[in-house]
Amino acid sequence: MSDAPPIATRLWDLPTRITHWALVVLILVSWLTGGENMQVHRWSGYGVIGLLVFRLYWGFFGGETARFSHFVKGPGATVGYLKTMGKRTAGDLVGHSPVGAVSVVLLLLVMLVQVSLGLFASDIDGIESGPLSHLVDFDTSRLASDWHELTFRVLQALVVLHVAAIAFYALWKRQNLITAMITGKRVFSGPVPSLKFAPVWSLLLGIVIAVAAAWLIARGLKLPKF
């Protein structure tokens, strides 16, 4: 048995951490400015769109722990992990747990639906409207506005569950998930995992795609005339 002390090992890459915390900030900004400052609300929404596009891209072409193929498991693995939730220690899982993966996927999907609905939404007077509202009739735009608000309530519920899970891991399983998402490192008691991280060119390509998508949507999908 090795007497080597536990080592803090790089787990989350910088793009994953920046995207995570930027989404936290922009979702909060969108919440506080909805109906109060629509200009800021729109810009924060465009920022959320860019971040979501990047996160989806990064889920396929990013670092190993950021890839959906690394942490999204089937029902069997998820149920099996749920049976271990009563244990005081979290073990040496590398990245998201199967249950954490469900939370991540649900949050991303609901955010994607929520912000997409906002693009088509319009207020009752038709004065404030999303950049794609011109693509649908007024009744559809109003319906999108109602669902935009409803899905935000769903998102709020998921965020509460997410925070509760973080608290559960900190208090019961003695694992600080917040620190790991800030520093990118986690202490492993067993063998240190060897993880692969994405090259710089993949990051730059993802940024270009995300910025282009947000910019094009903000323009109402209208290409510039040269």
XYZ file of C-alpha atoms in Angstrom:
226
model
C 0.000 0.000 0.000
C 1.377 3.400 -0.995
C 2.019 6.017 1.695
C 2.133 8.836 -0.861
C -0.012 11.816 0.166
C -3.092 12.701 -1.914
C -2.264 14.925 -4.871
C -4.315 17.808 -6.246
C -4.752 16.951 -9.921
C -6.050 19.056 -12.785
C -9.606 17.939 -13.505
C -11.505 20.766 -15.229
C -9.993 22.828 -18.044
C -10.180 26.626 -18.028
C -12.780 26.965 -20.835
C -15.179 24.670 -18.958
C -14.785 26.659 -15.742
C -15.137 30.057 -17.424
C -18.253 28.899 -19.284
C -19.774 27.544 -16.071
C -19.293 30.706 -14.014
C -20.134 33.049 -16.898
C -23.471 31.256 -17.309
C -24.107 31.692 -13.576
C -23.489 35.443 -13.835
C -25.438 36.009 -17.063
C -28.450 33.959 -15.985
C -28.568 36.065 -12.820
C -28.273 39.271 -14.862
C -31.045 38.103 -17.192
C -33.270 37.347 -14.217
C -32.727 40.753 -12.594
C -33.172 42.755 -15.802
C -36.182 40.966 -17.309
C -38.938 43.555 -17.627
C -36.715 46.201 -15.991
C -33.903 46.868 -18.432
C -34.617 45.056 -21.687
C -31.485 46.295 -23.416
C -29.259 44.648 -20.805
C -31.622 41.649 -20.767
C -31.153 41.196 -24.509
C -27.376 41.491 -24.356
C -27.131 39.042 -21.476
C -29.355 36.688 -23.477
C -27.003 36.898 -26.454
C -24.151 36.123 -24.100
C -25.997 33.058 -22.790
C -26.578 31.885 -26.370
C -22.878 32.177 -27.177
C -21.907 30.308 -24.008
C -24.422 27.519 -24.653
C -23.235 27.113 -28.241
C -19.661 26.927 -26.991
C -20.541 24.430 -24.231
C -22.328 22.165 -26.701
C -19.318 22.343 -29.020
C -16.946 21.757 -26.095
C -19.012 18.730 -25.084
C -17.788 17.021 -28.255
C -14.407 18.616 -28.956
C -13.212 19.841 -25.554
C -11.104 18.278 -22.828
C -11.813 14.736 -21.694
C -13.858 15.594 -18.584
C -15.896 18.189 -20.520
C -17.036 15.719 -23.189
C -20.534 14.291 -22.974
C -19.153 10.884 -23.938
C -17.051 10.946 -20.764
C -19.756 11.602 -18.187
C -23.178 10.821 -19.705
C -24.024 7.264 -18.670
C -26.931 4.912 -19.222
C -29.829 4.208 -16.799
C -28.021 1.237 -15.261
C -24.961 3.245 -14.235
C -27.148 6.074 -12.937
C -29.314 3.766 -10.792
C -26.183 1.981 -9.562
C -24.655 5.273 -8.470
C -27.865 6.328 -6.717
C -27.517 3.241 -4.508
C -24.176 4.558 -3.257
C -25.449 8.026 -2.323
C -25.734 7.096 1.349
C -21.991 6.516 1.693
C -20.058 9.264 3.444
C -17.260 9.358 0.865
C -17.751 10.267 -2.779
C -14.956 8.069 -4.096
C -12.512 9.013 -6.810
C -14.880 9.669 -9.677
C -13.103 11.549 -12.438
C -15.480 14.324 -13.459
C -19.254 14.355 -13.141
C -21.018 11.459 -11.467
C -23.829 9.735 -13.457
C -26.368 11.705 -11.389
C -24.406 14.929 -11.868
C -24.426 14.231 -15.596
C -28.236 14.158 -15.578
C -28.236 17.529 -13.819
C -25.793 19.039 -16.329
C -27.732 17.795 -19.356
C -31.078 18.976 -17.954
C -29.686 22.421 -17.120
C -28.200 22.825 -20.587
C -31.384 21.668 -22.312
C -33.676 23.909 -20.256
C -31.380 26.917 -20.720
C -31.282 26.252 -24.457
C -35.082 26.030 -24.679
C -35.569 29.035 -22.416
C -33.245 31.360 -24.290
C -34.524 30.123 -27.679
C -38.088 31.000 -26.700
C -36.909 34.473 -25.715
C -35.651 35.028 -29.260
C -39.217 34.752 -30.589
C -40.981 36.433 -27.652
C -42.802 39.763 -27.733
C -44.534 41.873 -25.101
C -48.250 42.588 -25.164
C -47.741 45.886 -27.016
C -45.259 44.443 -29.496
C -42.729 47.099 -28.517
C -40.138 44.850 -26.909
C -39.468 41.703 -28.893
C -36.790 39.117 -29.539
C -34.551 39.324 -32.630
C -36.349 36.411 -34.321
C -39.918 37.479 -33.507
C -40.322 38.689 -37.089
C -40.211 35.066 -38.211
C -43.511 34.171 -36.460
C -46.936 35.793 -36.112
C -47.868 37.902 -33.079
C -49.914 35.187 -31.333
C -47.035 32.737 -31.620
C -44.662 35.395 -30.348
C -46.874 35.993 -27.306
C -47.052 32.248 -26.670
C -43.253 32.095 -26.843
C -43.133 34.891 -24.248
C -45.370 32.925 -21.874
C -43.304 29.778 -22.277
C -40.101 31.808 -21.936
C -41.243 32.801 -18.453
C -42.517 29.318 -17.577
C -39.292 27.579 -18.561
C -37.373 30.048 -16.425
C -39.353 28.783 -13.413
C -38.255 25.266 -14.375
C -34.666 26.510 -14.642
C -34.908 28.099 -11.184
C -36.094 24.763 -9.741
C -33.202 22.925 -11.384
C -30.725 25.481 -10.043
C -32.094 25.000 -6.517
C -31.659 21.219 -6.876
C -28.164 21.765 -8.264
C -27.164 23.938 -5.299
C -28.726 21.427 -2.887
C -26.669 18.643 -4.473
C -23.479 20.710 -4.057
C -24.334 21.262 -0.389
C -25.046 17.536 0.017
C -21.647 16.613 -1.393
C -19.904 19.168 0.793
C -21.644 18.236 4.060
C -22.221 14.506 3.652
C -19.674 13.216 1.166
C -16.979 15.713 2.189
C -16.185 16.803 -1.336
C -15.943 20.486 -2.243
C -17.280 20.697 -5.794
C -17.193 24.498 -5.868
C -13.463 24.713 -5.190
C -12.794 22.162 -7.927
C -14.803 24.226 -10.414
C -12.867 27.359 -9.433
C -9.309 25.984 -9.352
C -9.845 23.159 -11.821
C -8.126 20.754 -9.433
C -9.318 17.980 -7.148
C -7.534 15.818 -4.635
C -7.547 12.110 -5.462
C -6.830 9.557 -2.759
C -6.115 6.789 -5.255
C -4.073 6.689 -8.464
C -3.862 10.047 -10.187
C -5.872 9.915 -13.441
C -4.208 10.764 -16.724
C -6.548 13.110 -18.568
C -6.431 14.521 -22.070
C -7.130 18.202 -22.677
C -8.104 19.858 -25.957
C -5.536 21.728 -28.086
C -5.608 25.509 -28.420
C -6.856 25.380 -32.015
C -9.978 23.517 -30.866
C -10.649 26.225 -28.262
C -10.203 29.026 -30.813
C -12.529 27.295 -33.274
C -15.173 26.911 -30.561
C -14.934 30.592 -29.652
C -15.325 31.632 -33.305
C -18.391 29.399 -33.737
C -19.996 30.669 -30.501
C -19.384 34.348 -31.271
C -20.599 33.957 -34.855
C -23.779 32.173 -33.708
C -24.604 34.836 -31.080
C -23.836 37.676 -33.506
C -25.946 36.191 -36.297
C -28.904 35.592 -33.957
C -28.630 39.129 -32.537
C -28.952 40.394 -36.126
C -32.137 38.376 -36.594
C -30.319 35.831 -38.807
C -29.669 38.564 -41.353
C -26.306 38.315 -43.057
C -24.419 41.590 -43.577
C -24.410 43.106 -47.048
C -21.025 43.732 -48.566
